[in-house]
Coordinates of N, CA, C and O in Angstrom, one line a residue:
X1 N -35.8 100.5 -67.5 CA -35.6 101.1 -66.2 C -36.0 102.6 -66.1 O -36.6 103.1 -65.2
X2 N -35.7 103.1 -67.2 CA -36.1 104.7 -67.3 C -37.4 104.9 -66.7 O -37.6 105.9 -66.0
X3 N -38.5 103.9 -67.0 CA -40.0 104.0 -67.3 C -40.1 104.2 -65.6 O -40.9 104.9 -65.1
X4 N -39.2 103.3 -64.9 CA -39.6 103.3 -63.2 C -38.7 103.5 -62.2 O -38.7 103.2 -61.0
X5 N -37.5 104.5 -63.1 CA -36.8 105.5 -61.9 C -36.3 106.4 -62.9 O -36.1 106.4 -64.1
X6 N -36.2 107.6 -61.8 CA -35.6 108.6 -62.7 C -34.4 108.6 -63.6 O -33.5 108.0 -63.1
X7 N -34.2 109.1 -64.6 CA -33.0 109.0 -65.4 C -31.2 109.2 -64.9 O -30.2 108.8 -65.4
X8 N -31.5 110.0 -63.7 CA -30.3 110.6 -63.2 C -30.0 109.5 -62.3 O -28.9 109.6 -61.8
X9 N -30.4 108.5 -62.0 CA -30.8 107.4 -60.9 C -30.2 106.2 -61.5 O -30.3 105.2 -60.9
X10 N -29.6 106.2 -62.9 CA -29.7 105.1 -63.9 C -28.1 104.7 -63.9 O -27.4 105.7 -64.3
X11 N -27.3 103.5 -63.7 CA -26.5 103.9 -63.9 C -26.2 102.1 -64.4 O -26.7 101.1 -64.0
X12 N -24.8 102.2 -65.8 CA -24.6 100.6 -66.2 C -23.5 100.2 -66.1 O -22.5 100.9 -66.3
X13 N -23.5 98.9 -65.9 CA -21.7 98.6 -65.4 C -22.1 97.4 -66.6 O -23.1 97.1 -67.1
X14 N -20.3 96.9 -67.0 CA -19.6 96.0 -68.0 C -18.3 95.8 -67.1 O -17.4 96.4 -66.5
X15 N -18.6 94.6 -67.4 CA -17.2 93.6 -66.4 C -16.6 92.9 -67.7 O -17.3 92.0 -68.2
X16 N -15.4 93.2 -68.1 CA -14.6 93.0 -69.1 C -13.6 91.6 -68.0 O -12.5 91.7 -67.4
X17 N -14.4 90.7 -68.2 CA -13.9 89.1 -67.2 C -13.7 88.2 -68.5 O -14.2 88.1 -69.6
X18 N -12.8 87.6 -67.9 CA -13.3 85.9 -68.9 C -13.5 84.7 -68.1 O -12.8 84.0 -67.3
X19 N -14.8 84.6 -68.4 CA -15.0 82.9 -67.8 C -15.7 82.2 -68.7 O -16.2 82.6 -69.7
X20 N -15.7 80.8 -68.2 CA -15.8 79.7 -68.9 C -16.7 79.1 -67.9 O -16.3 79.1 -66.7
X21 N -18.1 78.6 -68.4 CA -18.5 77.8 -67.6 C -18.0 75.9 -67.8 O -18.1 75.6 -69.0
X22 N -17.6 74.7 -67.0 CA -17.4 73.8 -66.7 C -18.3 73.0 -66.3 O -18.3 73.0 -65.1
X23 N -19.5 71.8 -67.0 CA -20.0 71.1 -66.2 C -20.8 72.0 -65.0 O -20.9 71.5 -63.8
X24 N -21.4 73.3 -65.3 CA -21.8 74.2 -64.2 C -21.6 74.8 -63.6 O -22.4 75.5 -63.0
X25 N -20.4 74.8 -63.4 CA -19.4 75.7 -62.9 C -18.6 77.1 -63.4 O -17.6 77.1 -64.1
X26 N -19.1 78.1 -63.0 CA -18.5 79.2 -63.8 C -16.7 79.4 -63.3 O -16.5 79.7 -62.1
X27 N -15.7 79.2 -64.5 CA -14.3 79.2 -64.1 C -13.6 80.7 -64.6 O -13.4 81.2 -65.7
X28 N -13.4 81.1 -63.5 CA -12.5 83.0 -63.6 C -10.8 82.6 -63.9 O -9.9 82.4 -63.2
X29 N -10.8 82.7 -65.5 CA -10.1 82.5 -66.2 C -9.0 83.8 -65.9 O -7.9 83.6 -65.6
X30 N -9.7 85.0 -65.9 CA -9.3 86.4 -66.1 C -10.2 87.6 -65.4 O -11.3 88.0 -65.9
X31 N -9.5 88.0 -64.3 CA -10.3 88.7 -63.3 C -10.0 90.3 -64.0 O -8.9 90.6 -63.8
X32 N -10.7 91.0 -64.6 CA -10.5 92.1 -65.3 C -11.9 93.3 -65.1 O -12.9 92.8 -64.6
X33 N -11.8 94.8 -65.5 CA -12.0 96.1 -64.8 C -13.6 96.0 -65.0 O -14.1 95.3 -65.9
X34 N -14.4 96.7 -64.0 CA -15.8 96.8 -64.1 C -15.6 98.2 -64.6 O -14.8 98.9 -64.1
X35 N -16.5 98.5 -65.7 CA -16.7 99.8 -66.4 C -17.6 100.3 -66.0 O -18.5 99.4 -66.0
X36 N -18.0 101.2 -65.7 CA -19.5 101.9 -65.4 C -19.6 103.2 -65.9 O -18.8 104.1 -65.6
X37 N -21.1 103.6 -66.9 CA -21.2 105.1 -67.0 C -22.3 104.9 -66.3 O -22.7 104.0 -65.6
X38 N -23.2 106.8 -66.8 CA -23.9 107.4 -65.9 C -25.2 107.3 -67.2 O -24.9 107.8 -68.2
X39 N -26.6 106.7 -67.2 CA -27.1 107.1 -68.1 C -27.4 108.4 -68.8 O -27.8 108.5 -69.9
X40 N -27.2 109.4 -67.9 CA -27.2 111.3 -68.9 C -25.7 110.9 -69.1 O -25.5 112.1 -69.0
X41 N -24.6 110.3 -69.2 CA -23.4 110.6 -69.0 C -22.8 112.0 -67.8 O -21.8 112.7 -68.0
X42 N -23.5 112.0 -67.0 CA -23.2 112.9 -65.8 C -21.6 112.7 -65.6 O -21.2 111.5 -65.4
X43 N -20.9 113.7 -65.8 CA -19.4 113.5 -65.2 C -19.5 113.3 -63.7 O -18.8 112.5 -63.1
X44 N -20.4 114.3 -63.0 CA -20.6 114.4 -61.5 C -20.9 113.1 -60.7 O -20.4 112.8 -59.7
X45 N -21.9 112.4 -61.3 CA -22.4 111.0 -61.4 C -21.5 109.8 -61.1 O -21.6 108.8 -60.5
X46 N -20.5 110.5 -61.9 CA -19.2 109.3 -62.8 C -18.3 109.6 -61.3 O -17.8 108.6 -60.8
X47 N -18.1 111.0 -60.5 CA -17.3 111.2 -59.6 C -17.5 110.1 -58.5 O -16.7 109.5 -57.9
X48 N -18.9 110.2 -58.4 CA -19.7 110.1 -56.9 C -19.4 108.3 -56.9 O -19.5 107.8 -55.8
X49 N -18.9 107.5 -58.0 CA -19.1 106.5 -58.4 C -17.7 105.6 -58.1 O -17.4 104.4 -57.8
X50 N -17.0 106.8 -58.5 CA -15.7 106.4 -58.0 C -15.0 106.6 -56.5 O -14.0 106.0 -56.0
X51 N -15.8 107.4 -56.0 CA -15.8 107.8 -54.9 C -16.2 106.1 -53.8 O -15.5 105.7 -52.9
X52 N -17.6 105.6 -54.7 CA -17.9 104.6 -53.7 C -16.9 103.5 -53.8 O -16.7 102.9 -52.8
X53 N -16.1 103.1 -54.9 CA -15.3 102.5 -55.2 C -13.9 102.5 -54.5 O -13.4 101.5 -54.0
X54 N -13.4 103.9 -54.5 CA -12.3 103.7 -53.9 C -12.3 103.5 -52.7 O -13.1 104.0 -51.8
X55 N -11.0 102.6 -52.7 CA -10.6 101.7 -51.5 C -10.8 100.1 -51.5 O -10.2 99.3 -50.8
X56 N -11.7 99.9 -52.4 CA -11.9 98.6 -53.1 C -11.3 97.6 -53.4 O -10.2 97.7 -53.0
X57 N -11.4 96.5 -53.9 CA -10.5 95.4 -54.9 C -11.1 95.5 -56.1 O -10.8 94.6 -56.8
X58 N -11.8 96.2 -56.4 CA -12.4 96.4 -57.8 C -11.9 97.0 -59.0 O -12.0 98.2 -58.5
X59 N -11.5 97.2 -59.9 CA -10.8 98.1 -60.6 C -11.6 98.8 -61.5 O -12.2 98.4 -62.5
X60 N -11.6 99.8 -61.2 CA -12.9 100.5 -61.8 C -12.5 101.4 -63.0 O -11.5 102.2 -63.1
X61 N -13.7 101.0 -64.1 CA -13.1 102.9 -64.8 C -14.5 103.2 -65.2 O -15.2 102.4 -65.8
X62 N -14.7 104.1 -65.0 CA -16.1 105.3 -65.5 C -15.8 105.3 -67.1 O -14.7 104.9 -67.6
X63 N -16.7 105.8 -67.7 CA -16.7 105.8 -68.6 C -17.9 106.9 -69.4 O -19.1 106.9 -69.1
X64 N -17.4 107.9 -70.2 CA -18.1 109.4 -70.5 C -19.0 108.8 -71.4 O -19.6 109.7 -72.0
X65 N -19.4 108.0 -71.7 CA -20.6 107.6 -72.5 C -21.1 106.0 -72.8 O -20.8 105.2 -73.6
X66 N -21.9 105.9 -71.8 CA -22.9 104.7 -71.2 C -23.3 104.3 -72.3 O -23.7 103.2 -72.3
X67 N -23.4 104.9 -73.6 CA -24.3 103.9 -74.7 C -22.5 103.7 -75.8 O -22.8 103.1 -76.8
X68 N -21.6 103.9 -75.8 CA -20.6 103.5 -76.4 C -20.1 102.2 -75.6 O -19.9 101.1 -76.2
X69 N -19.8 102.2 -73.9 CA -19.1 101.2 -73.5 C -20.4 100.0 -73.5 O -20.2 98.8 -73.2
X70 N -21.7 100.4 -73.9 CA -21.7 99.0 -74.2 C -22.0 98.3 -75.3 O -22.2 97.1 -75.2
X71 N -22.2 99.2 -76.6 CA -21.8 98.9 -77.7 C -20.3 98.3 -77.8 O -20.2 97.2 -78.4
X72 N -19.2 98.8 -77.4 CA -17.7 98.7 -77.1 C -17.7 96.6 -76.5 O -17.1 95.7 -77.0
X73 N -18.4 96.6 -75.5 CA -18.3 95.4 -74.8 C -19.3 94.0 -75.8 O -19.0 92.8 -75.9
X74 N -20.4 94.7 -76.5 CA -21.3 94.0 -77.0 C -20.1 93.5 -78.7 O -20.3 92.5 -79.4
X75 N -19.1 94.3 -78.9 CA -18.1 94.0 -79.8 C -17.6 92.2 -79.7 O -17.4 91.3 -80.5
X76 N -17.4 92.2 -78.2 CA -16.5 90.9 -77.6 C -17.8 90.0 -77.5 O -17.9 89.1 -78.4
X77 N -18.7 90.1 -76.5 CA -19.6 89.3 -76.5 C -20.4 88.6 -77.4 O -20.8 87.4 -77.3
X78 N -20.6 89.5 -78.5 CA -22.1 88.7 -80.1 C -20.7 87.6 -80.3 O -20.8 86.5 -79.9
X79 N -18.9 88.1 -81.0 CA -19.0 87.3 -81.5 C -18.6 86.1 -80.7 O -18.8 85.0 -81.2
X80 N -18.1 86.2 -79.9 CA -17.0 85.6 -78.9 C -18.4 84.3 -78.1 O -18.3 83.1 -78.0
X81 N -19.0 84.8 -77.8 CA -20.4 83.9 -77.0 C -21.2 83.3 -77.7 O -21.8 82.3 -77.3
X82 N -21.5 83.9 -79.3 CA -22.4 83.4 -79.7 C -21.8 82.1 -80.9 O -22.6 81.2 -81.4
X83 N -20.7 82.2 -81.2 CA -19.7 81.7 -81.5 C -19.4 80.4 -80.9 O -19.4 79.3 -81.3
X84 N -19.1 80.9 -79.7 CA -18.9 79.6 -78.7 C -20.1 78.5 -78.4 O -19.9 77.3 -78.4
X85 N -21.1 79.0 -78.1 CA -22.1 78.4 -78.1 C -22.5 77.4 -79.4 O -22.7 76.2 -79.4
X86 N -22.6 78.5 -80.8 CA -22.7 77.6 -81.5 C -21.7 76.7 -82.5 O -22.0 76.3 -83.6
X87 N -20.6 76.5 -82.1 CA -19.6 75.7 -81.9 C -19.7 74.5 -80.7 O -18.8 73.9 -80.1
X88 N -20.8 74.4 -80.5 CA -20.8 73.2 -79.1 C -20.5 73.3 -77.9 O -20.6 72.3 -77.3
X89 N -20.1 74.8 -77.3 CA -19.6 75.1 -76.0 C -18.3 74.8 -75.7 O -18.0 74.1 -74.7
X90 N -17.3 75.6 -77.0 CA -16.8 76.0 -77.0 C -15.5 76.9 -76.5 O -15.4 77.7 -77.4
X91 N -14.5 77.2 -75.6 CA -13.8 78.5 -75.5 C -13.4 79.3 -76.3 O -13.5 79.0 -77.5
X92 N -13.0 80.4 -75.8 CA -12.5 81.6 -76.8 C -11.2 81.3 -77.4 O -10.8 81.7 -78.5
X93 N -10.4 80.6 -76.6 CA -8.9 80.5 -77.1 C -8.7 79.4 -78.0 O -7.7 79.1 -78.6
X94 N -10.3 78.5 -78.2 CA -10.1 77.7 -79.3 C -10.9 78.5 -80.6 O -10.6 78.1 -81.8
X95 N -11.8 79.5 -80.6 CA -11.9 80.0 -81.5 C -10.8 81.0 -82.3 O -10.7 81.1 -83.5
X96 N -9.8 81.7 -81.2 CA -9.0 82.8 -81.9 C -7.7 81.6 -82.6 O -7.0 81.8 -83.6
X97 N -7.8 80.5 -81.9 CA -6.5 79.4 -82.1 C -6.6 79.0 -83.9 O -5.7 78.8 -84.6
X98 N -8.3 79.0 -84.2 CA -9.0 78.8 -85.6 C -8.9 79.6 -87.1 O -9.9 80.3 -87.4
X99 N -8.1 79.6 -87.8 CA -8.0 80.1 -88.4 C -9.7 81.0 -89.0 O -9.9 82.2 -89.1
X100 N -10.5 80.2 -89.2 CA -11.6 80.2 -90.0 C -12.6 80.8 -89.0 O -13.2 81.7 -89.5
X101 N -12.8 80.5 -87.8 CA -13.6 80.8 -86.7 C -13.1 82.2 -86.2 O -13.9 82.9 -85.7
X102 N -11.8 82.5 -86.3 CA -11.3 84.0 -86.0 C -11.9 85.0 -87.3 O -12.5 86.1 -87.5
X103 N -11.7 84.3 -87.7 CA -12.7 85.3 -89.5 C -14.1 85.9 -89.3 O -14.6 86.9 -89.8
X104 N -14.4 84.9 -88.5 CA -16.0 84.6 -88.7 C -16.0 85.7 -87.2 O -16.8 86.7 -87.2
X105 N -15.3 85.6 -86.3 CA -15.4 86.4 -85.5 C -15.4 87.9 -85.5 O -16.1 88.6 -84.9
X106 N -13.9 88.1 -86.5 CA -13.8 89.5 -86.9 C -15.0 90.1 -87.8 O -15.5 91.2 -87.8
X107 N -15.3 89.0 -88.6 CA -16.4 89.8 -89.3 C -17.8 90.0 -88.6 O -18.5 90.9 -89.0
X108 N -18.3 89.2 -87.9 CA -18.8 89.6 -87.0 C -18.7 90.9 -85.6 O -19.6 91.6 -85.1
X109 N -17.5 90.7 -85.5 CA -16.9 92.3 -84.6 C -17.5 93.8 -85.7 O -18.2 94.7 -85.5
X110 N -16.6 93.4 -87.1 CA -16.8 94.3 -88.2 C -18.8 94.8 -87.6 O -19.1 95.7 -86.8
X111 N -19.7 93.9 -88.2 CA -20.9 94.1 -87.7 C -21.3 94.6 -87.1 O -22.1 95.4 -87.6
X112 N -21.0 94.8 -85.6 CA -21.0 95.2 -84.7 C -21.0 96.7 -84.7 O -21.8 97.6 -84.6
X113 N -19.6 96.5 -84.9 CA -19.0 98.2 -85.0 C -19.7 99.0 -85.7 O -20.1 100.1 -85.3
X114 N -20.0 98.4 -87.4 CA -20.9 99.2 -88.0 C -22.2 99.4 -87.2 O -22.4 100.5 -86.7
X115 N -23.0 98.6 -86.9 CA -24.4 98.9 -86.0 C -24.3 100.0 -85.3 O -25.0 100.9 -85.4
X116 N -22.9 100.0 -84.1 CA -22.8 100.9 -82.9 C -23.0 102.0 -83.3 O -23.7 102.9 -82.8
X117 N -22.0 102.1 -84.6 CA -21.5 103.5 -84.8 C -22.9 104.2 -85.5 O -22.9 105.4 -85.5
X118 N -24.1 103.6 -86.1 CA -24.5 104.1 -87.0 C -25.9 104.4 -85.5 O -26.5 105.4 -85.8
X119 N -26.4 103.8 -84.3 CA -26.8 103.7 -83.5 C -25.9 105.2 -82.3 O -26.6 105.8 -81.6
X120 N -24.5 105.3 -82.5 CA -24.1 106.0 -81.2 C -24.7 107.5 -82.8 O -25.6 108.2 -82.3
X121 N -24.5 107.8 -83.7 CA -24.7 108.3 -84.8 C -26.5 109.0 -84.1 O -26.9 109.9 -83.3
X122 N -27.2 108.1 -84.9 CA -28.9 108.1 -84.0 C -29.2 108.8 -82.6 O -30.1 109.5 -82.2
X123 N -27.9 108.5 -82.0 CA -28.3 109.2 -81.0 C -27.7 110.8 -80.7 O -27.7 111.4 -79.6
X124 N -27.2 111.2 -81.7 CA -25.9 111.9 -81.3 C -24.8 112.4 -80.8 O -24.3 113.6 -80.8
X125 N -24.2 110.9 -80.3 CA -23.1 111.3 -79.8 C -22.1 111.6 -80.8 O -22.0 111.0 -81.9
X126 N -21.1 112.8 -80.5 CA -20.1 113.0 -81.2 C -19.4 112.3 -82.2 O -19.4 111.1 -81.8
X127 N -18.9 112.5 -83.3 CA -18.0 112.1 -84.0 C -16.9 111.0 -83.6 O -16.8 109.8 -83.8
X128 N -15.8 112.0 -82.6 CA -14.6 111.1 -82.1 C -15.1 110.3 -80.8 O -14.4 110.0 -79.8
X129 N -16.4 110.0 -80.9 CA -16.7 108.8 -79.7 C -17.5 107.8 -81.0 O -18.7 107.8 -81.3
X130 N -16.9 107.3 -81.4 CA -17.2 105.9 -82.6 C -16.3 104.5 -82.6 O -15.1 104.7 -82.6
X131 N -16.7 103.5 -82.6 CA -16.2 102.5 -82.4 C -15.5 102.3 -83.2 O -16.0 103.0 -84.1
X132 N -14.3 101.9 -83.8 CA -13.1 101.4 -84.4 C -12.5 99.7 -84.1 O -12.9 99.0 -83.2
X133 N -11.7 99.3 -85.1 CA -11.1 97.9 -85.2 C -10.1 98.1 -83.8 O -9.5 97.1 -83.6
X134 N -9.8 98.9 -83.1 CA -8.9 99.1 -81.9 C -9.9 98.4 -80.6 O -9.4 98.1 -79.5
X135 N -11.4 98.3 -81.1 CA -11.8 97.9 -79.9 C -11.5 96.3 -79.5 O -11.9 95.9 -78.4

């Protein structure tokens, strides 16, 4: 995106939802918050954002650093989706229900976390903005 709008112009959302698709059907298990940062991380950006929001049905939260929330979200998704899929098409509540498949999950999360951190690291973001087992 960078390459064909300005940077200040950039902005990324994460919808922390659970659905399940059905025979084609996508099923809203769990209606949960749309995250959005700013790609400079602009606090002013983050205002103007909430600004459009409020008054909404949306539940919004900004977020001070656009390359952590989606490292943060990419935590749930590799293992949780990719898991499911290759499990046969799967849900999540029969993977966490699995003894053996929640393993395979966490250590996959573990993965994750290490990449992000070593990635938010690369880029310089601060120290106490690092992914943890809390995610």
């Amino acid at each position: 995106l960078s390459e064909t709008f300005p940077a200040e112009s950039i902005f990324g959302g994460m919808a922390f939802t659970c659905n399940n698709r059905v025979d084609g059907i996508v099923k809203h298990l769990k209606y949960g918050k749309l995250s959005v940062g700013h790609n400079l991380d602009s606090e002013d950006e983050l205002h103007n954002v909430e600004a459009l929001f409020k008054g909404s049905k949306v539940t919004l939260e900004t977020s001070p650093c656009l390359l952590y929330s989606r490292w943060e979200k990419l935590c749930w998704n590799i293992p949780f989706n990719g898991l499911a899929v290759a499990m046969g098409g799967i849900t999540t509540d029969k993977i966490v229900e699995d003894k053996d498949l929640r393993e395979v999950a966490r250590g996959l999360m573990e993965e994750v976390i290490l990449c992000g951190n070593k990635d938010l690291q690369h880029h310089g973001v601060p120290e106490e903005t690092r992914l943890t087992e809390e995610v």
